[in-house]
Coordinates of C-alpha atoms (C1' of nucleotides) in Angstrom, one line a residue:
Chain A
V1 CA 15.1 24.8 -21.2
S2 CA 13.1 21.9 -19.7
A3 CA 14.2 18.4 -20.2
R4 CA 10.6 17.6 -21.0
S5 CA 11.1 18.6 -24.7
A6 CA 13.7 15.9 -25.0
V7 CA 11.2 13.3 -24.0
I8 CA 7.7 14.2 -25.1
S9 CA 6.6 12.3 -28.1
N10 CA 7.0 13.9 -31.5
K11 CA 3.5 12.8 -32.5
A12 CA 2.1 14.7 -29.6
R13 CA 4.2 17.8 -30.4
A14 CA 3.0 17.8 -33.9
S15 CA -0.7 17.6 -33.2
G16 CA -2.8 20.6 -32.3
V17 CA -6.4 21.3 -31.4
R18 CA -8.3 20.4 -28.3
R19 CA -11.7 18.7 -28.2
S20 CA -13.5 16.3 -26.0
T21 CA -13.6 12.6 -26.2
R22 CA -16.6 10.4 -25.8
N23 CA -15.9 9.6 -22.2
G24 CA -16.2 13.3 -21.2
R25 CA -12.5 13.9 -20.5
R26 CA -10.4 16.4 -22.4
P27 CA -7.8 14.9 -24.6
L28 CA -4.4 14.4 -23.0
S29 CA -2.2 16.1 -25.5
G30 CA -2.1 19.3 -27.5
A31 CA -1.7 21.5 -24.5
E32 CA 0.6 21.7 -21.5
E33 CA -2.3 21.0 -19.2
G34 CA -2.9 17.5 -20.7
H35 CA 0.7 16.5 -20.2
A36 CA 0.6 17.8 -16.7
R37 CA -2.5 15.6 -15.9
L38 CA -0.6 12.6 -17.3
L39 CA 2.5 13.3 -15.2
S40 CA 0.5 13.9 -11.9
A41 CA -1.5 10.7 -12.4
A42 CA 1.7 8.8 -13.0
A43 CA 3.3 10.3 -9.8
E44 CA 0.3 9.4 -7.8
L45 CA 0.4 5.8 -9.0
F46 CA 4.2 5.5 -8.7
R47 CA 4.0 6.7 -5.1
R48 CA 1.2 4.4 -4.1
T49 CA 2.4 1.2 -5.7
G50 CA 6.0 1.9 -6.6
Y51 CA 7.3 2.5 -10.1
S52 CA 8.1 -1.0 -11.0
A53 CA 4.8 -2.5 -9.8
S54 CA 2.8 0.2 -11.5
T55 CA 1.3 -0.9 -14.8
T56 CA 0.7 1.2 -17.9
R57 CA -2.8 -0.4 -17.9
E58 CA -3.6 1.0 -14.4
L59 CA -2.2 4.4 -15.3
A60 CA -4.2 4.5 -18.5
G61 CA -7.3 3.4 -16.5
S62 CA -7.0 6.3 -14.1
L63 CA -7.0 8.6 -17.1
G64 CA -10.0 6.9 -18.7
I65 CA -8.0 5.6 -21.7
R66 CA -6.4 2.3 -22.7
S67 CA -2.7 1.6 -22.1
A68 CA -1.9 1.6 -25.9
S69 CA -3.1 5.2 -26.1
L70 CA -0.4 6.3 -23.7
Y71 CA 2.2 5.7 -26.3
Y72 CA 0.8 8.5 -28.3
H73 CA 2.0 10.8 -25.5
I74 CA 5.2 9.2 -24.3
G75 CA 7.9 7.0 -25.8
K76 CA 8.1 4.6 -22.9
K77 CA 7.1 4.2 -19.2
E78 CA 10.4 5.3 -17.9
D79 CA 10.0 8.7 -19.6
L80 CA 7.3 9.5 -17.1
L81 CA 9.5 8.8 -14.1
Y82 CA 12.3 10.8 -15.6
E83 CA 10.1 13.9 -16.2
I84 CA 8.6 13.6 -12.7
C85 CA 12.1 13.7 -11.2
V86 CA 13.5 16.5 -13.3
D87 CA 10.4 18.6 -13.1
G88 CA 10.2 18.3 -9.3
L89 CA 13.8 19.1 -8.7
E90 CA 13.9 22.0 -11.1
R91 CA 10.7 23.5 -9.7
I92 CA 11.7 23.4 -6.1
R93 CA 15.1 24.8 -6.8
T94 CA 13.7 27.6 -8.9
L95 CA 11.1 28.5 -6.3
V96 CA 13.4 28.5 -3.3
L97 CA 16.1 30.6 -5.2
A98 CA 13.4 33.1 -6.2
E99 CA 12.0 33.5 -2.6
L100 CA 15.5 33.8 -1.1
A101 CA 16.3 36.5 -3.6
G102 CA 15.9 39.8 -1.6
I103 CA 16.5 38.4 1.9
D104 CA 19.8 39.2 3.8
D105 CA 19.2 38.1 7.3
P106 CA 20.9 34.7 7.7
L107 CA 18.2 33.2 10.0
E108 CA 15.4 34.6 7.9
R109 CA 17.0 32.9 4.9
I110 CA 16.8 29.6 6.7
R111 CA 13.2 30.2 7.7
V112 CA 12.3 31.0 4.1
L113 CA 14.1 28.0 2.8
V114 CA 12.3 25.8 5.3
R115 CA 8.9 27.4 4.5
V116 CA 9.2 27.2 0.7
H117 CA 10.6 23.8 0.7
T118 CA 8.0 22.3 2.9
T119 CA 5.0 23.9 1.2
T120 CA 6.3 23.0 -2.3
A121 CA 7.3 19.5 -1.4
L122 CA 4.0 18.8 0.3
A123 CA 2.0 20.5 -2.4
D124 CA 3.7 18.1 -4.9
M125 CA 4.0 15.2 -2.5
D126 CA 3.6 12.5 -5.2
E127 CA 6.3 13.9 -7.4
H128 CA 8.7 14.5 -4.6
Y129 CA 8.2 11.1 -3.0
T130 CA 8.6 9.5 -6.4
M131 CA 11.7 11.4 -7.2
L132 CA 13.4 10.5 -3.9
V133 CA 12.4 6.9 -3.7
E134 CA 12.0 5.7 -7.3
M135 CA 15.0 7.4 -8.8
K136 CA 16.8 4.2 -8.7
S137 CA 14.6 2.7 -11.4
L138 CA 16.0 5.1 -14.0
A139 CA 18.6 3.9 -16.5
A140 CA 22.1 4.8 -15.5
R141 CA 22.4 7.9 -17.7
R142 CA 19.2 9.5 -16.6
R143 CA 19.8 8.5 -13.0
R144 CA 23.1 10.4 -13.1
K145 CA 21.4 13.4 -14.5
V146 CA 18.8 13.5 -11.8
T147 CA 21.4 12.9 -9.1
E148 CA 23.2 15.9 -10.5
L149 CA 20.1 18.1 -10.1
R150 CA 19.5 16.8 -6.6
D151 CA 23.1 17.6 -5.7
Q152 CA 22.6 21.1 -7.1
Y153 CA 19.6 21.7 -4.9
E154 CA 21.4 20.4 -1.9
K155 CA 24.2 22.9 -2.6
V156 CA 21.6 25.6 -2.3
V157 CA 20.7 24.4 1.2
R158 CA 24.3 24.0 2.2
D159 CA 25.1 27.6 1.1
V160 CA 22.3 28.9 3.2
I161 CA 23.7 27.2 6.2
S162 CA 27.2 28.3 5.4
F163 CA 26.1 31.9 5.1
G164 CA 24.5 31.5 8.5
Q165 CA 27.8 30.3 10.0
T166 CA 30.0 33.0 8.5
S167 CA 27.4 35.6 9.7
G168 CA 27.8 34.2 13.2
A169 CA 24.2 33.3 13.4
I170 CA 24.6 29.5 13.2
R171 CA 26.8 27.3 15.3
T172 CA 30.2 26.4 13.8
D173 CA 31.1 23.4 15.9
V174 CA 29.3 21.2 13.4
R175 CA 30.3 21.4 9.7
A176 CA 27.8 23.0 7.3
K177 CA 27.6 19.6 5.4
Y178 CA 26.1 17.9 8.4
L179 CA 23.9 20.7 9.4
A180 CA 22.5 20.8 5.9
L181 CA 22.0 17.0 5.9
A182 CA 20.1 17.3 9.2
L183 CA 18.0 20.0 7.8
L184 CA 17.3 18.1 4.6
D185 CA 16.3 15.1 6.7
L186 CA 13.8 17.2 8.5
L187 CA 12.4 18.7 5.3
N188 CA 12.2 15.5 3.2
W189 CA 10.8 13.0 5.5
P190 CA 7.4 14.5 6.1
I191 CA 6.4 13.4 2.5
F192 CA 6.5 9.9 4.0
W193 CA 3.9 10.5 6.6
F194 CA 2.2 13.8 6.0
R195 CA -1.5 13.6 5.3
P196 CA -3.3 16.9 4.3
G197 CA -6.1 18.0 6.5
K198 CA -4.7 16.4 9.7
Q199 CA -4.4 19.3 12.1
L200 CA -1.2 21.0 10.9
D201 CA -1.0 22.3 7.3
A202 CA 2.2 22.5 5.4
E203 CA 2.9 26.1 6.4
E204 CA 2.5 25.4 10.1
L205 CA 4.7 22.3 9.8
G206 CA 7.4 24.5 8.1
E207 CA 7.3 27.0 11.0
L208 CA 7.5 24.1 13.5
F209 CA 10.5 22.4 11.9
A210 CA 12.3 25.8 11.4
S211 CA 11.9 26.4 15.1
I212 CA 13.1 22.9 16.1
F213 CA 16.0 23.1 13.7
I214 CA 17.1 26.5 14.8
D215 CA 16.3 26.5 18.5
G216 CA 16.4 22.8 19.4
A217 CA 14.2 20.7 21.6
L218 CA 15.7 21.8 24.8
N219 CA 13.5 23.7 27.3
R220 CA 14.9 27.2 27.8
P221 CA 13.9 29.9 30.3
G222 CA 11.9 32.6 28.4
R223 CA 10.2 30.3 26.0
P224 CA 6.4 30.1 26.2
S225 CA 5.3 26.9 27.8
R226 CA 2.0 26.7 26.0
Chain B
V1 CA 7.6 -15.5 19.3
S2 CA 9.0 -14.3 16.1
A3 CA 6.8 -14.1 13.0
R4 CA 9.5 -15.9 11.1
S5 CA 8.2 -19.3 12.2
A6 CA 4.9 -18.5 10.5
V7 CA 6.7 -18.0 7.3
I8 CA 9.7 -20.3 7.0
S9 CA 9.1 -23.3 4.8
N10 CA 8.1 -26.6 6.4
K11 CA 10.5 -28.5 4.3
A12 CA 13.4 -26.4 5.6
R13 CA 12.2 -26.8 9.1
A14 CA 12.0 -30.6 8.8
S15 CA 15.5 -31.0 7.3
G16 CA 18.6 -31.2 9.4
V17 CA 22.4 -31.6 8.8
R18 CA 24.8 -29.1 7.4
R19 CA 27.3 -29.9 4.6
S20 CA 28.9 -28.0 1.8
T21 CA 27.7 -27.9 -1.8
R22 CA 29.8 -28.2 -4.8
N23 CA 30.1 -24.4 -5.3
G24 CA 31.9 -24.1 -2.0
R25 CA 29.1 -22.3 -0.1
R26 CA 27.3 -23.7 2.9
P27 CA 23.8 -24.8 2.4
L28 CA 21.2 -22.2 3.1
S29 CA 19.0 -24.1 5.5
G30 CA 19.2 -26.3 8.5
A31 CA 20.5 -23.5 10.7
E32 CA 19.6 -20.0 11.6
E33 CA 22.7 -18.7 9.9
G34 CA 21.6 -19.9 6.5
H35 CA 18.3 -18.3 6.8
A36 CA 19.9 -15.1 8.0
R37 CA 22.2 -15.1 4.9
L38 CA 19.1 -15.4 2.7
L39 CA 17.3 -12.5 4.4
S40 CA 20.3 -10.2 4.2
A41 CA 21.0 -11.0 0.6
A42 CA 17.3 -10.2 -0.1
A43 CA 17.4 -7.0 1.8
E44 CA 20.5 -5.8 -0.1
L45 CA 18.9 -6.6 -3.4
F46 CA 15.5 -5.1 -2.5
R47 CA 17.2 -1.9 -1.4
R48 CA 19.3 -1.6 -4.6
T49 CA 16.7 -2.3 -7.1
G50 CA 13.3 -2.2 -5.3
Y51 CA 11.3 -5.1 -4.2
S52 CA 9.1 -5.4 -7.3
A53 CA 12.0 -5.0 -9.8
S54 CA 14.1 -7.6 -7.9
T55 CA 13.9 -11.1 -9.5
T56 CA 14.1 -14.4 -7.7
R57 CA 16.8 -15.3 -10.3
E58 CA 19.1 -12.4 -9.3
L59 CA 18.6 -13.2 -5.6
A60 CA 19.4 -16.8 -6.1
G61 CA 22.4 -15.8 -8.3
S62 CA 23.8 -13.8 -5.4
L63 CA 23.6 -16.9 -3.2
G64 CA 25.1 -19.2 -5.8
I65 CA 22.0 -21.2 -6.5
R66 CA 19.1 -21.3 -9.0
S67 CA 15.8 -19.5 -8.4
A68 CA 13.9 -22.7 -8.1
S69 CA 16.0 -23.8 -5.1
L70 CA 14.8 -20.7 -3.2
Y71 CA 11.5 -22.3 -2.9
Y72 CA 12.8 -25.0 -0.7
H73 CA 13.5 -22.2 1.9
I74 CA 10.6 -19.9 1.4
G75 CA 7.0 -20.1 0.3
K76 CA 7.1 -17.1 -1.9
K77 CA 9.0 -14.0 -2.6
E78 CA 6.8 -11.8 -0.5
D79 CA 7.7 -13.9 2.6
L80 CA 11.2 -12.5 2.4
L81 CA 9.9 -8.9 2.4
Y82 CA 7.6 -9.6 5.3
E83 CA 10.4 -11.2 7.4
I84 CA 12.7 -8.3 6.7
C85 CA 10.2 -5.8 7.9
V86 CA 9.1 -7.7 11.0
D87 CA 12.6 -8.7 12.1
G88 CA 14.0 -5.1 11.6
L89 CA 11.2 -3.5 13.6
E90 CA 11.3 -6.1 16.4
R91 CA 15.0 -5.9 16.7
I92 CA 15.3 -2.1 16.9
R93 CA 12.5 -1.8 19.4
T94 CA 13.9 -4.5 21.7
L95 CA 17.5 -3.0 21.5
V96 CA 16.3 0.5 22.3
L97 CA 14.1 -0.6 25.2
A98 CA 16.9 -2.7 26.6
E99 CA 19.3 0.2 26.5
L100 CA 16.9 2.7 27.9
A101 CA 16.2 0.3 30.8
G102 CA 18.3 1.7 33.7
I103 CA 18.4 5.3 32.6
D104 CA 16.5 8.0 34.4
D105 CA 17.8 11.3 33.2
P106 CA 15.4 12.6 30.5
L107 CA 18.0 14.1 28.2
E108 CA 20.2 11.0 28.6
R109 CA 17.3 8.9 27.5
I110 CA 17.0 10.9 24.3
R111 CA 20.7 10.6 23.7
V112 CA 20.6 6.8 24.2
L113 CA 17.6 6.5 21.9
V114 CA 19.4 8.4 19.2
R115 CA 22.6 6.5 19.6
V116 CA 21.0 3.1 19.6
H117 CA 18.6 3.9 16.8
T118 CA 21.3 5.3 14.6
T119 CA 23.8 2.5 15.2
T120 CA 21.2 -0.3 14.7
A121 CA 19.5 1.3 11.7
L122 CA 22.8 1.9 9.9
A123 CA 24.2 -1.4 10.9
D124 CA 21.2 -3.0 9.2
M125 CA 20.7 -0.4 6.6
D126 CA 19.4 -2.7 3.9
E127 CA 16.7 -4.1 6.2
H128 CA 15.6 -0.7 7.5
Y129 CA 15.6 0.9 4.1
T130 CA 13.6 -2.0 2.7
M131 CA 11.1 -1.9 5.6
L132 CA 10.5 1.8 5.3
V133 CA 10.3 2.1 1.5
E134 CA 9.0 -1.3 0.3
M135 CA 6.4 -2.0 3.0
K136 CA 3.8 -0.9 0.5
S137 CA 4.4 -4.0 -1.6
L138 CA 3.1 -6.3 1.1
A139 CA -0.4 -7.7 0.9
A140 CA -2.9 -5.7 2.9
R141 CA -3.0 -8.0 5.9
R142 CA 0.7 -8.2 6.3
R143 CA 1.1 -4.5 5.6
R144 CA -1.3 -3.8 8.5
K145 CA 0.7 -6.0 10.8
V146 CA 4.0 -4.2 9.9
T147 CA 2.4 -0.8 10.2
E148 CA 1.3 -1.8 13.7
L149 CA 4.8 -2.7 14.7
R150 CA 6.1 0.6 13.3
D151 CA 3.5 2.5 15.3
Q152 CA 4.6 0.6 18.4
Y153 CA 8.1 1.6 17.9
E154 CA 7.1 5.2 17.3
K155 CA 5.2 5.2 20.5
V156 CA 8.5 4.3 22.3
V157 CA 10.0 7.4 20.8
R158 CA 7.1 9.6 21.6
D159 CA 7.1 8.4 25.2
V160 CA 10.8 9.3 25.6
I161 CA 10.0 12.8 24.4
S162 CA 6.9 13.1 26.6
F163 CA 8.9 12.1 29.6
G164 CA 11.4 14.8 28.7
Q165 CA 8.6 17.3 28.7
T166 CA 7.0 16.3 32.0
S167 CA 10.5 16.4 33.6
G168 CA 10.9 20.0 32.4
A169 CA 13.9 19.2 30.2
I170 CA 12.2 19.5 26.8
R171 CA 10.3 22.4 25.5
T172 CA 6.5 22.1 25.8
D173 CA 5.4 24.7 23.3
V174 CA 5.5 22.0 20.6
R175 CA 3.4 18.9 21.1
A176 CA 5.3 15.6 21.8
K177 CA 3.8 14.2 18.7
Y178 CA 5.6 16.7 16.4
L179 CA 8.9 16.7 18.3
A180 CA 8.8 12.8 18.0
L181 CA 8.2 13.1 14.3
A182 CA 11.0 15.6 13.9
L183 CA 13.3 13.3 15.8
L184 CA 12.3 10.2 13.7
D185 CA 12.9 12.2 10.5
L186 CA 16.3 12.9 11.7
L187 CA 16.9 9.3 12.7
N188 CA 15.5 7.6 9.6
W189 CA 16.7 9.7 6.7
P190 CA 20.4 8.8 7.0
I191 CA 19.7 5.4 5.7
F192 CA 19.0 7.1 2.4
W193 CA 22.4 8.8 2.0
F194 CA 24.8 7.3 4.6
R195 CA 27.8 5.5 3.2
P196 CA 29.9 3.6 5.6
G197 CA 33.6 4.7 5.8
K198 CA 32.9 8.3 4.7
Q199 CA 34.3 10.4 7.6
L200 CA 31.7 10.0 10.2
D201 CA 30.7 6.6 11.5
A202 CA 27.3 5.8 12.8
E203 CA 28.1 6.5 16.4
E204 CA 29.5 10.0 15.6
L205 CA 26.6 10.8 13.5
G206 CA 24.3 9.8 16.4
E207 CA 26.0 12.2 18.7
L208 CA 25.8 14.9 16.1
F209 CA 22.1 14.5 15.5
A210 CA 21.4 14.3 19.2
S211 CA 23.1 17.6 19.7
I212 CA 21.3 19.2 16.8
F213 CA 17.9 18.0 18.0
I214 CA 18.5 19.0 21.6
D215 CA 20.4 22.2 21.2
G216 CA 19.5 23.4 17.8
A217 CA 21.5 25.0 15.1
L218 CA 21.6 28.5 16.6
N219 CA 24.9 29.9 17.7
R220 CA 25.0 30.4 21.4
P221 CA 27.6 32.1 23.6
G222 CA 29.6 29.5 25.5
R223 CA 29.6 26.9 22.7
P224 CA 32.9 25.9 21.3
S225 CA 33.4 27.4 17.9
R226 CA 35.7 24.7 16.6
Chain C
dG1 C1' 19.2 -28.9 -0.8
dT2 C1' 19.8 -28.1 -5.4
dC3 C1' 19.0 -29.1 -10.1
dT4 C1' 16.5 -28.8 -15.1
dA5 C1' 12.4 -27.9 -17.4
dT6 C1' 8.4 -25.6 -17.9
dA7 C1' 3.7 -24.0 -17.0
dG8 C1' 1.0 -20.0 -16.8
dC9 C1' 0.4 -15.4 -16.6
dG10 C1' 1.0 -10.3 -16.8
dT11 C1' 3.7 -6.9 -18.8
dG12 C1' 5.6 -3.1 -22.0
dA13 C1' 5.2 -1.9 -26.4
dT14 C1' 3.7 -2.0 -31.5
dA15 C1' 0.5 -2.2 -35.7
dG16 C1' -3.0 -0.5 -37.9
dA17 C1' -8.1 0.9 -38.0
dC18 C1' -11.1 4.7 -37.1
Chain D
dG1 C1' -6.1 10.8 -29.9
dT2 C1' -7.9 6.7 -28.8
dC3 C1' -9.1 2.1 -30.0
dT4 C1' -8.7 -3.4 -30.6
dA5 C1' -5.6 -7.0 -31.1
dT6 C1' -1.5 -9.0 -30.3
dC7 C1' 3.4 -10.2 -30.0
dA8 C1' 7.4 -11.3 -27.5
dC9 C1' 9.4 -11.5 -23.3
dG10 C1' 10.5 -12.3 -18.4
dC11 C1' 8.5 -13.3 -14.3
dT12 C1' 7.0 -16.3 -10.1
dA13 C1' 6.2 -20.7 -8.8
dT14 C1' 5.8 -25.8 -9.4
dA15 C1' 7.0 -30.8 -10.8
dG16 C1' 10.0 -34.2 -10.4
dA17 C1' 15.0 -36.0 -10.8
dC18 C1' 19.2 -36.6 -8.2

DNA sequence: GTCTATAGCGTGATAGAC
DNA sequence: GTCTATCACGCTATAGAC
């Protein structure tokens, strides 16, 4: 089901057992966990220095191996970027849809969306940043595929907004498309500046942004003034 | 006063007159206009393919010259990125401050901020995108300088919010810092997806976002239902 | 102000040993 | 699954002619 199987090296798929190497690290392949370590190291590096400026030597170095050894696990550098984008988008869409499942109240659906998106995107900051910013470095065919997945997820957001409008909970003088864009702006940008451990955690930030999006910044009688 | 003078090549500064070249384009140097053409071609390329993946050959090609000729105008590739960042931030801060000058009403100040930011950032989309996303490719010293300028501008935004709070117009149950971050999220993200000529122009988008930020997405009695 | 030619280097990726 | 060694390429930047 995942696009990963299309990309992971056949050599790695064929091999099996797990054992330790002389540098004390577990081997990278043979189990899902090894591949995940590779992907998350790549995402961290890509976010920090950009995909194109990231070298296979530095990535390998962060995993304690030589760059040539990477090519046992992947076909080429771009595969890593592609998997990061696809996995990130598939995961957030799946998680959001799962959490929305039993919820009927239109405003509560928005709050759940904001909360799940924020916590997921910030938990996987490196992946999400890389997906949003470095997507352009993919070859045309793969870029189209990732764009498609992104559009699918944006449709989920737009539908939650539209439902709010038809239920009468959300203002209708602005089209769902633009409300959804505004909401996505609010949700996506924190991965540019959020630093874990600084005052607010992801959950609190989600609450805050849900409140700002729903209620606005205007002072209103009856709101606590802190 | 501009950081540009620290960067522009001495050779270019020393030269003078303007004439045409055989390919029908005006020369790049000798006037401000030529340098501006160079910067904006660079910003367009950097945004489209990323700073690191952009080659001096392609940049030169888009200007109708060879890559070696670029080095008459600049010291090195990174100078272009640095100038793009500095110019973009200085310009938007200056413009916003100028437009805010005579305005006392706290909500009107927010609306002006949103309008000027949106129109400027979208008019210079390539520069602003490049500044926000490719800043990390600058050497440490220059990156720090640009970060400083960005923080200065963010302080302008935070001050407009704080003023709104002390005037009683803006809610005080959320700290100015987070309201300002939410507003900046709303303002910055459109440069990722905005395409000129698609329904809304920058001015309309500004109005829309000001309204969403101030009033929120909630449906309220008395609001037009379109 | 632009050209041709090229130096010098770092990169992604492969071959083959262990 | 990782290594050493290396190839072939494309890149930034310079030298010097016009």
